[in-house]
mmCIF file of C-alpha atoms and ligand atoms in Angstrom:
data_model
loop_
_atom_site.group_PDB
_atom_site.id
_atom_site.type_symbol
_atom_site.label_atom_id
_atom_site.label_comp_id
_atom_site.label_asym_id
_atom_site.label_seq_id
_atom_site.Cartn_x
_atom_site.Cartn_y
_atom_site.Cartn_z
ATOM 1 C CA UNK A 1077 55.890 75.834 -18.105
ATOM 2 C CA UNK A 1078 55.966 74.692 -14.195
ATOM 3 C CA UNK A 1079 57.381 71.115 -13.492
ATOM 4 C CA UNK A 1080 57.557 69.017 -10.639
ATOM 5 C CA UNK A 1081 60.654 66.677 -10.767
ATOM 6 C CA UNK A 1082 60.002 63.269 -8.778
ATOM 7 C CA UNK A 1083 63.029 61.460 -8.570
ATOM 8 C CA UNK A 1084 66.788 63.038 -8.677
ATOM 9 C CA UNK A 1085 68.988 59.861 -9.874
ATOM 10 C CA UNK A 1086 70.932 59.498 -12.978
ATOM 11 C CA UNK A 1087 68.181 60.617 -15.067
ATOM 12 C CA UNK A 1088 67.140 63.512 -13.353
ATOM 13 C CA UNK A 1089 70.419 64.868 -12.604
ATOM 14 C CA UNK A 1090 71.140 64.811 -16.139
ATOM 15 C CA UNK A 1091 67.967 66.507 -17.286
ATOM 16 C CA UNK A 1092 68.579 69.286 -14.686
ATOM 17 C CA UNK A 1093 72.057 69.748 -16.209
ATOM 18 C CA UNK A 1094 70.530 69.514 -19.608
ATOM 19 C CA UNK A 1095 67.508 72.131 -18.851
ATOM 20 C CA UNK A 1096 70.296 74.440 -17.515
ATOM 21 C CA UNK A 1097 72.517 74.416 -20.705
ATOM 22 C CA UNK A 1098 69.900 74.509 -23.123
ATOM 23 C CA UNK A 1099 67.908 77.468 -21.534
ATOM 24 C CA UNK A 1100 68.574 80.056 -24.538
ATOM 25 C CA UNK A 1101 67.938 77.067 -27.222
ATOM 26 C CA UNK A 1102 64.412 76.238 -25.953
ATOM 27 C CA UNK A 1103 63.364 79.823 -25.785
ATOM 28 C CA UNK A 1104 64.725 80.445 -29.260
ATOM 29 C CA UNK A 1105 63.587 77.396 -30.875
ATOM 30 C CA UNK A 1106 60.387 76.403 -28.919
ATOM 31 C CA UNK A 1107 59.464 79.640 -27.329
ATOM 32 C CA UNK A 1108 59.260 78.427 -23.761
ATOM 33 C CA UNK A 1109 61.166 78.253 -20.744
ATOM 34 C CA UNK A 1110 60.606 75.067 -18.457
ATOM 35 C CA UNK A 1111 60.785 75.888 -14.757
ATOM 36 C CA UNK A 1112 61.219 73.272 -11.928
ATOM 37 C CA UNK A 1113 59.356 74.509 -9.257
ATOM 38 C CA UNK A 1114 59.982 71.414 -7.169
ATOM 39 C CA UNK A 1115 62.664 68.428 -6.815
ATOM 40 C CA UNK A 1116 61.801 65.248 -4.735
ATOM 41 C CA UNK A 1117 64.278 62.907 -3.601
ATOM 42 C CA UNK A 1118 63.682 60.222 -1.024
ATOM 43 C CA UNK A 1119 64.918 62.429 1.855
ATOM 44 C CA UNK A 1120 62.277 65.157 0.995
ATOM 45 C CA UNK A 1121 61.918 68.039 -1.450
ATOM 46 C CA UNK A 1122 63.398 71.186 -2.469
ATOM 47 C CA UNK A 1123 60.929 73.981 -3.597
ATOM 48 C CA UNK A 1124 60.762 77.385 -5.344
ATOM 49 C CA UNK A 1125 57.489 78.386 -6.810
ATOM 50 C CA UNK A 1126 59.335 81.159 -8.854
ATOM 51 C CA UNK A 1127 61.677 78.080 -10.370
ATOM 52 C CA UNK A 1128 64.593 76.559 -8.772
ATOM 53 C CA UNK A 1129 68.414 77.348 -9.709
ATOM 54 C CA UNK A 1130 69.032 73.591 -11.010
ATOM 55 C CA UNK A 1131 72.845 74.209 -10.313
ATOM 56 C CA UNK A 1132 72.088 74.838 -6.955
ATOM 57 C CA UNK A 1133 69.738 71.690 -6.463
ATOM 58 C CA UNK A 1134 72.549 69.884 -8.242
ATOM 59 C CA UNK A 1135 75.331 71.054 -5.649
ATOM 60 C CA UNK A 1136 73.336 70.371 -2.866
ATOM 61 C CA UNK A 1137 72.269 66.942 -3.898
ATOM 62 C CA UNK A 1138 76.407 66.075 -4.415
ATOM 63 C CA UNK A 1139 77.452 67.618 -1.465
ATOM 64 C CA UNK A 1140 74.732 66.791 0.925
ATOM 65 C CA UNK A 1141 73.042 63.512 -0.421
ATOM 66 C CA UNK A 1142 69.582 65.498 -0.708
ATOM 67 C CA UNK A 1143 68.146 68.139 -2.036
ATOM 68 C CA UNK A 1144 65.918 68.467 0.932
ATOM 69 C CA UNK A 1145 68.964 69.838 2.881
ATOM 70 C CA UNK A 1146 69.133 72.916 1.091
ATOM 71 C CA UNK A 1147 69.250 75.429 4.185
ATOM 72 C CA UNK A 1148 66.440 77.845 2.646
ATOM 73 C CA UNK A 1149 64.378 75.828 0.322
ATOM 74 C CA UNK A 1150 64.548 72.169 1.621
ATOM 75 C CA UNK A 1151 61.805 70.392 3.263
ATOM 76 C CA UNK A 1152 63.192 67.397 4.872
ATOM 77 C CA UNK A 1153 60.777 64.645 4.966
ATOM 78 C CA UNK A 1154 58.464 66.044 2.420
ATOM 79 C CA UNK A 1155 57.366 63.023 0.126
ATOM 80 C CA UNK A 1156 56.365 63.133 -3.569
ATOM 81 C CA UNK A 1157 52.517 62.933 -2.954
ATOM 82 C CA UNK A 1158 52.531 65.955 -0.835
ATOM 83 C CA UNK A 1159 54.502 67.972 -3.476
ATOM 84 C CA UNK A 1160 52.045 66.607 -6.353
ATOM 85 C CA UNK A 1161 49.018 67.530 -4.351
ATOM 86 C CA UNK A 1162 50.259 70.632 -2.870
ATOM 87 C CA UNK A 1163 52.606 72.689 -5.392
ATOM 88 C CA UNK A 1164 51.205 74.485 -8.270
ATOM 89 C CA UNK A 1165 52.657 73.123 -11.662
ATOM 90 C CA UNK A 1166 51.365 72.045 -14.787
ATOM 91 C CA UNK A 1167 53.337 68.892 -15.388
ATOM 92 C CA UNK A 1168 54.945 66.183 -13.412
ATOM 93 C CA UNK A 1169 58.170 64.236 -14.312
ATOM 94 C CA UNK A 1170 58.074 61.053 -12.764
ATOM 95 C CA UNK A 1171 61.506 59.603 -12.866
ATOM 96 C CA UNK A 1172 61.826 57.215 -10.008
ATOM 97 C CA UNK A 1173 63.350 53.642 -10.425
ATOM 98 C CA UNK A 1174 61.323 50.753 -11.879
ATOM 99 C CA UNK A 1175 60.015 48.266 -9.545
ATOM 100 C CA UNK A 1176 58.338 45.447 -11.053
ATOM 101 C CA UNK A 1177 56.755 43.679 -7.963
ATOM 102 C CA UNK A 1178 54.102 46.549 -7.753
ATOM 103 C CA UNK A 1179 55.163 49.652 -9.851
ATOM 104 C CA UNK A 1180 55.423 51.754 -6.527
ATOM 105 C CA UNK A 1181 55.867 54.397 -5.676
ATOM 106 C CA UNK A 1182 55.703 55.550 -9.612
ATOM 107 C CA UNK A 1183 52.558 54.150 -10.194
ATOM 108 C CA UNK A 1184 50.793 56.053 -7.122
ATOM 109 C CA UNK A 1185 52.592 59.358 -8.425
ATOM 110 C CA UNK A 1186 51.156 58.949 -11.605
ATOM 111 C CA UNK A 1187 47.697 58.523 -10.474
ATOM 112 C CA UNK A 1188 47.856 61.503 -8.097
ATOM 113 C CA UNK A 1189 49.181 63.577 -10.878
ATOM 114 C CA UNK A 1190 46.597 62.682 -13.387
ATOM 115 C CA UNK A 1191 43.926 63.122 -10.841
ATOM 116 C CA UNK A 1192 45.005 66.158 -10.148
ATOM 117 C CA UNK A 1193 44.930 66.970 -13.863
ATOM 118 C CA UNK A 1194 48.712 67.290 -14.169
ATOM 119 C CA UNK A 1195 50.252 66.247 -17.291
ATOM 120 C CA UNK A 1196 52.673 63.209 -16.841
ATOM 121 C CA UNK A 1197 56.276 62.381 -18.184
ATOM 122 C CA UNK A 1198 57.714 59.370 -17.121
ATOM 123 C CA UNK A 1199 60.677 57.099 -17.529
ATOM 124 C CA UNK A 1200 59.492 54.414 -15.033
ATOM 125 C CA UNK A 1201 58.458 51.366 -16.967
ATOM 126 C CA UNK A 1202 56.750 49.498 -14.016
ATOM 127 C CA UNK A 1203 53.555 51.473 -13.517
ATOM 128 C CA UNK A 1204 52.868 51.293 -17.297
ATOM 129 C CA UNK A 1205 53.910 47.655 -17.842
ATOM 130 C CA UNK A 1206 51.281 46.898 -15.030
ATOM 131 C CA UNK A 1207 48.702 49.328 -15.687
ATOM 132 C CA UNK A 1208 49.119 50.828 -19.060
ATOM 133 C CA UNK A 1209 45.167 50.873 -20.261
ATOM 134 C CA UNK A 1210 43.633 52.367 -16.954
ATOM 135 C CA UNK A 1211 46.515 54.959 -16.708
ATOM 136 C CA UNK A 1212 45.696 55.894 -20.514
ATOM 137 C CA UNK A 1213 42.066 55.934 -19.636
ATOM 138 C CA UNK A 1214 42.440 57.938 -16.583
ATOM 139 C CA UNK A 1215 44.742 60.571 -18.545
ATOM 140 C CA UNK A 1216 42.000 60.887 -21.117
ATOM 141 C CA UNK A 1217 39.222 61.280 -18.581
ATOM 142 C CA UNK A 1218 41.113 63.953 -16.675
ATOM 143 C CA UNK A 1219 42.424 65.674 -20.162
ATOM 144 C CA UNK A 1220 45.748 65.080 -19.296
ATOM 145 C CA UNK A 1221 48.694 64.087 -21.261
ATOM 146 C CA UNK A 1222 50.834 61.073 -20.352
ATOM 147 C CA UNK A 1223 54.025 60.734 -22.067
ATOM 148 C CA UNK A 1224 56.700 58.126 -22.024
ATOM 149 C CA UNK A 1225 59.293 58.183 -24.768
ATOM 150 C CA UNK A 1226 62.124 57.304 -22.404
ATOM 151 C CA UNK A 1227 60.442 54.078 -21.222
ATOM 152 C CA UNK A 1228 61.484 52.101 -24.506
ATOM 153 C CA UNK A 1229 64.996 52.843 -26.157
ATOM 154 C CA UNK A 1230 66.342 55.222 -24.046
ATOM 155 C CA UNK A 1231 67.108 58.463 -26.109
ATOM 156 C CA UNK A 1232 66.541 56.512 -29.343
ATOM 157 C CA UNK A 1233 62.869 57.440 -30.229
ATOM 158 C CA UNK A 1234 61.501 53.958 -30.873
ATOM 159 C CA UNK A 1235 57.913 54.676 -29.828
ATOM 160 C CA UNK A 1236 58.104 58.287 -31.434
ATOM 161 C CA UNK A 1237 59.268 56.761 -34.650
ATOM 162 C CA UNK A 1238 56.021 54.718 -34.691
ATOM 163 C CA UNK A 1239 53.816 57.404 -33.540
ATOM 164 C CA UNK A 1240 55.235 60.160 -35.815
ATOM 165 C CA UNK A 1241 56.639 58.259 -38.919
ATOM 166 C CA UNK A 1242 54.404 55.415 -39.675
ATOM 167 C CA UNK A 1243 51.005 57.109 -39.790
ATOM 168 C CA UNK A 1244 48.404 54.941 -41.755
ATOM 169 C CA UNK A 1245 50.900 52.023 -41.849
ATOM 170 C CA UNK A 1246 50.223 48.967 -39.731
ATOM 171 C CA UNK A 1247 53.081 47.192 -37.927
ATOM 172 C CA UNK A 1248 52.692 43.341 -38.128
ATOM 173 C CA UNK A 1249 55.603 42.026 -35.968
ATOM 174 C CA UNK A 1250 58.396 43.586 -33.571
ATOM 175 C CA UNK A 1251 61.774 41.983 -32.988
ATOM 176 C CA UNK A 1252 64.610 43.989 -31.004
ATOM 177 C CA UNK A 1253 66.985 44.163 -28.516
ATOM 178 C CA UNK A 1254 65.477 46.510 -26.004
ATOM 179 C CA UNK A 1255 68.042 46.277 -22.997
ATOM 180 C CA UNK A 1256 71.380 48.111 -23.029
ATOM 181 C CA UNK A 1257 72.924 46.207 -20.120
ATOM 182 C CA UNK A 1258 72.594 42.679 -21.476
ATOM 183 C CA UNK A 1259 73.760 43.851 -24.820
ATOM 184 C CA UNK A 1260 76.697 45.394 -22.953
ATOM 185 C CA UNK A 1261 77.221 42.146 -20.961
ATOM 186 C CA UNK A 1262 76.796 39.909 -23.892
ATOM 187 C CA UNK A 1263 79.094 41.943 -26.041
ATOM 188 C CA UNK A 1264 81.987 42.135 -23.345
ATOM 189 C CA UNK A 1265 81.578 38.071 -23.236
ATOM 190 C CA UNK A 1266 81.890 37.688 -26.794
ATOM 191 C CA UNK A 1267 84.618 40.200 -27.497
ATOM 192 C CA UNK A 1268 86.884 40.202 -24.234
ATOM 193 C CA UNK A 1269 85.702 36.965 -22.582
ATOM 194 C CA UNK A 1270 84.840 39.187 -19.706
ATOM 195 C CA UNK A 1271 82.855 37.006 -17.224
ATOM 196 C CA UNK A 1272 78.825 38.093 -17.104
ATOM 197 C CA UNK A 1273 79.402 39.084 -12.921
ATOM 198 C CA UNK A 1274 82.403 41.458 -14.247
ATOM 199 C CA UNK A 1275 80.469 42.991 -17.097
ATOM 200 C CA UNK A 1276 77.396 43.595 -15.238
ATOM 201 C CA UNK A 1277 79.455 45.299 -12.680
ATOM 202 C CA UNK A 1278 80.715 47.640 -15.678
ATOM 203 C CA UNK A 1279 77.267 48.285 -16.751
ATOM 204 C CA UNK A 1280 76.454 49.513 -13.299
ATOM 205 C CA UNK A 1281 79.185 51.907 -12.869
ATOM 206 C CA UNK A 1282 78.480 53.352 -16.421
ATOM 207 C CA UNK A 1283 74.793 53.642 -15.242
ATOM 208 C CA UNK A 1284 73.197 51.527 -17.795
ATOM 209 C CA UNK A 1285 71.663 48.904 -15.293
ATOM 210 C CA UNK A 1286 68.422 48.982 -13.325
ATOM 211 C CA UNK A 1287 68.469 49.585 -9.565
ATOM 212 C CA UNK A 1288 67.834 46.195 -9.500
ATOM 213 C CA UNK A 1289 70.075 44.639 -11.912
ATOM 214 C CA UNK A 1290 67.929 41.389 -11.933
ATOM 215 C CA UNK A 1291 65.512 43.123 -14.169
ATOM 216 C CA UNK A 1292 68.051 43.462 -16.841
ATOM 217 C CA UNK A 1293 69.490 39.829 -16.739
ATOM 218 C CA UNK A 1294 66.628 38.095 -16.140
ATOM 219 C CA UNK A 1295 64.644 39.874 -19.085
ATOM 220 C CA UNK A 1296 62.092 41.606 -17.200
ATOM 221 C CA UNK A 1297 63.232 45.008 -18.336
ATOM 222 C CA UNK A 1298 62.860 43.743 -21.820
ATOM 223 C CA UNK A 1299 59.279 42.409 -21.295
ATOM 224 C CA UNK A 1300 58.057 45.568 -19.547
ATOM 225 C CA UNK A 1301 59.232 47.703 -22.847
ATOM 226 C CA UNK A 1302 57.530 45.031 -25.033
ATOM 227 C CA UNK A 1303 54.303 45.236 -23.122
ATOM 228 C CA UNK A 1304 54.758 49.082 -23.820
ATOM 229 C CA UNK A 1305 55.401 48.848 -27.337
ATOM 230 C CA UNK A 1306 52.731 46.461 -28.060
ATOM 231 C CA UNK A 1307 50.170 48.453 -26.130
ATOM 232 C CA UNK A 1308 51.068 51.669 -27.518
ATOM 233 C CA UNK A 1309 51.974 51.212 -31.169
ATOM 234 C CA UNK A 1310 50.122 47.723 -31.896
ATOM 235 C CA UNK A 1311 46.825 48.209 -30.452
ATOM 236 C CA UNK A 1312 47.632 45.105 -28.379
ATOM 237 C CA UNK A 1313 46.261 44.556 -24.952
ATOM 238 C CA UNK A 1314 48.768 42.843 -23.249
ATOM 239 C CA UNK A 1315 50.418 42.839 -19.926
ATOM 240 C CA UNK A 1316 53.508 41.174 -18.171
ATOM 241 C CA UNK A 1317 51.592 37.802 -17.567
ATOM 242 C CA UNK A 1318 51.344 37.252 -21.127
ATOM 243 C CA UNK A 1319 55.204 37.605 -21.828
ATOM 244 C CA UNK A 1320 57.281 34.563 -22.058
ATOM 245 C CA UNK A 1321 60.347 35.418 -20.613
ATOM 246 C CA UNK A 1322 63.872 33.960 -20.413
ATOM 247 C CA UNK A 1323 66.659 36.162 -19.676
ATOM 248 C CA UNK A 1324 70.598 35.720 -20.125
ATOM 249 C CA UNK A 1325 71.495 34.167 -16.604
ATOM 250 C CA UNK A 1326 72.174 30.783 -18.126
ATOM 251 C CA UNK A 1327 73.961 31.925 -21.081
ATOM 252 C CA UNK A 1328 77.693 30.302 -20.973
ATOM 253 C CA UNK A 1329 80.855 31.095 -22.241
ATOM 254 C CA UNK A 1330 80.457 27.652 -24.450
ATOM 255 C CA UNK A 1331 76.921 29.000 -25.731
ATOM 256 C CA UNK A 1332 78.809 32.345 -26.766
ATOM 257 C CA UNK A 1333 81.745 30.338 -28.368
ATOM 258 C CA UNK A 1334 79.466 28.092 -30.198
ATOM 259 C CA UNK A 1335 77.303 30.906 -31.680
ATOM 260 C CA UNK A 1336 80.637 32.485 -32.517
ATOM 261 C CA UNK A 1337 81.737 29.323 -34.550
ATOM 262 C CA UNK A 1338 78.304 29.573 -36.561
ATOM 263 C CA UNK A 1339 79.085 33.438 -37.460
ATOM 264 C CA UNK A 1340 76.677 34.472 -35.082
ATOM 265 C CA UNK A 1341 76.414 36.305 -31.891
ATOM 266 C CA UNK A 1342 73.816 35.752 -28.938
ATOM 267 C CA UNK A 1343 71.480 38.802 -28.251
ATOM 268 C CA UNK A 1344 68.306 38.878 -25.746
ATOM 269 C CA UNK A 1345 65.656 39.094 -28.365
ATOM 270 C CA UNK A 1346 62.179 40.778 -27.629
ATOM 271 C CA UNK A 1347 59.461 39.697 -29.725
ATOM 272 C CA UNK A 1348 55.881 40.564 -30.626
ATOM 273 C CA UNK A 1349 54.288 38.489 -33.369
ATOM 274 C CA UNK A 1350 51.392 35.821 -32.499
ATOM 275 C CA UNK A 1351 52.628 36.041 -28.795
ATOM 276 C CA UNK A 1352 55.174 38.262 -26.982
ATOM 277 C CA UNK A 1353 58.401 36.822 -25.844
ATOM 278 C CA UNK A 1354 62.056 37.404 -24.590
ATOM 279 C CA UNK A 1355 64.761 34.903 -25.054
ATOM 280 C CA UNK A 1356 68.446 34.869 -25.795
ATOM 281 C CA UNK A 1357 68.726 33.969 -29.603
ATOM 282 C CA UNK A 1358 71.889 33.666 -31.976
ATOM 283 C CA UNK A 1359 71.745 36.420 -34.420
ATOM 284 C CA UNK A 1360 73.878 36.275 -37.513
ATOM 285 C CA UNK A 1361 76.950 38.850 -38.021
ATOM 286 C CA UNK A 1362 75.448 41.337 -40.586
ATOM 287 C CA UNK A 1363 71.995 41.044 -39.446
ATOM 288 C CA UNK A 1364 70.440 44.529 -38.474
ATOM 289 C CA UNK A 1365 70.089 43.466 -35.158
ATOM 290 C CA UNK A 1366 73.642 42.191 -34.675
ATOM 291 C CA UNK A 1367 74.700 45.399 -32.990
ATOM 292 C CA UNK A 1368 77.090 45.725 -29.956
ATOM 293 C CA UNK A 1369 77.888 47.876 -26.618
ATOM 294 C CA UNK A 1370 74.871 49.359 -25.291
ATOM 295 C CA UNK A 1371 72.847 49.826 -28.416
ATOM 296 C CA UNK A 1372 69.119 48.919 -29.017
ATOM 297 C CA UNK A 1373 67.891 47.927 -32.274
ATOM 298 C CA UNK A 1374 64.334 47.333 -33.000
ATOM 299 C CA UNK A 1375 63.076 45.840 -36.546
ATOM 300 C CA UNK A 1376 59.413 46.799 -37.400
ATOM 301 C CA UNK A 1377 57.829 44.586 -40.231
ATOM 302 C CA UNK A 1378 55.236 47.036 -41.666
ATOM 303 C CA UNK A 1379 52.177 46.245 -44.032
ATOM 304 C CA UNK A 1380 53.204 48.886 -46.427
ATOM 305 C CA UNK A 1381 57.195 49.337 -46.255
ATOM 306 C CA UNK A 1382 58.501 46.103 -45.194
ATOM 307 C CA UNK A 1383 61.143 45.859 -42.409
ATOM 308 C CA UNK A 1384 62.290 49.173 -40.958
ATOM 309 C CA UNK A 1385 65.164 49.069 -38.070
ATOM 310 C CA UNK A 1386 65.635 51.826 -35.542
ATOM 311 C CA UNK A 1387 69.119 51.637 -33.767
ATOM 312 C CA UNK A 1388 70.612 53.907 -31.025
ATOM 313 C CA UNK A 1389 71.762 54.102 -27.602
ATOM 314 C CA UNK A 1390 69.062 52.493 -25.423
ATOM 315 C CA UNK A 1391 70.473 53.394 -21.968
ATOM 316 C CA UNK A 1392 72.212 55.978 -19.968
ATOM 317 C CA UNK A 1393 71.363 58.929 -18.008
ATOM 318 C CA UNK A 1394 71.905 61.593 -20.805
ATOM 319 C CA UNK A 1395 70.251 59.653 -23.268
ATOM 320 C CA UNK A 1396 67.156 58.756 -21.275
ATOM 321 C CA UNK A 1397 66.955 62.653 -19.932
ATOM 322 C CA UNK A 1398 67.038 63.675 -23.784
ATOM 323 C CA UNK A 1399 63.762 61.561 -24.245
ATOM 324 C CA UNK A 1400 62.111 63.491 -21.287
ATOM 325 C CA UNK A 1401 63.252 66.573 -22.914
ATOM 326 C CA UNK A 1402 61.412 65.598 -26.099
ATOM 327 C CA UNK A 1403 58.513 64.910 -24.159
ATOM 328 C CA UNK A 1404 58.534 68.255 -22.402
ATOM 329 C CA UNK A 1405 58.645 70.021 -25.690
ATOM 330 C CA UNK A 1406 55.696 67.689 -27.131
ATOM 331 C CA UNK A 1407 53.659 68.675 -23.805
ATOM 332 C CA UNK A 1408 54.327 72.263 -24.353
ATOM 333 C CA UNK A 1409 53.457 71.979 -28.265
ATOM 334 C CA UNK A 1410 50.064 70.617 -27.155
ATOM 335 C CA UNK A 1411 49.298 73.027 -24.631
ATOM 336 C CA UNK A 1412 50.176 75.839 -27.143
ATOM 337 C CA UNK A 1413 47.620 74.512 -29.593
HETATM 338 N N1 HSE B 1826 68.644 49.072 -17.594
HETATM 339 C C1 HSE B 1826 67.937 49.866 -19.085
HETATM 340 C C2 HSE B 1826 68.847 49.078 -20.026
HETATM 341 C C3 HSE B 1826 67.804 51.074 -18.673
HETATM 342 O O1 HSE B 1826 69.820 48.378 -19.811
HETATM 343 O O2 HSE B 1826 68.273 49.226 -21.268
HETATM 344 C C4 HSE B 1826 67.173 51.710 -20.152
HETATM 345 O O3 HSE B 1826 65.702 51.404 -19.899
#
């Protein structure tokens, strides 16, 4: 299975390490060997049609700042579009950062790949939040798969839980914590009185925050995930403009203290019921959504099984890379069938 990796930041590099360390396991358990034939970062590409040595790609990235600086396989200035158009591969991994203004460059990468009938696996929320129905249609028209488990819940299989475990059931509403960075910040503010700015810096150092952390703080990241969730699991046709959004920027120490006195914690909660909204809410201690750190938790109210809650790490390079790995295995299985 040949793959092109577009974006070689936290997620891409962690995926490279995972793929290197799991070569034998993937062959033994799933009977295949994923070969990354190209890696693209902002300065250019590194290409080997036989499959790249990912340890070498990681070393070049770390020592020289870009994979394109590999003396033999590097192509300085070659961009993602050229690579997607020109390098033979079945699947494109689109792992560039979320840019909500226009979804670019991820949106164009995904469209080009689908038009070329390549399967796409993405962790980039913006293209989906902006253009999910048309991308799904484009994928189906070109008989290509479009997978995006890592866009919601990081490594926690929130979308897969619905897709694979609730067949025949119906989701009536969703309520949850979908952003690890704000959960981390609110937890630090409540438990150790850390100011919001300092807690955000910690979350950035730990690799949880978005490249533009205002997406986390102002609720946009949660809103994108709600849009993806609502479209892909609830049959809703909503986009970002339908989401009522209030982030945590105005949450004060006093608010946190007042919630504590009432036996609650403030959490940034995303809800899909009659409408779609994001806002800070006080959640009582002991409630399934009252979880700390970078955890995500999503409660589904279902038609046949009442309320079901999925909890797990929602951010982090390794965790999100694990979602890409799940999607790679899914694509492989679909191709084998
Ligand atoms: N910045 C996001 C978060 C990363 O904190 O949840 C995962 O989507």
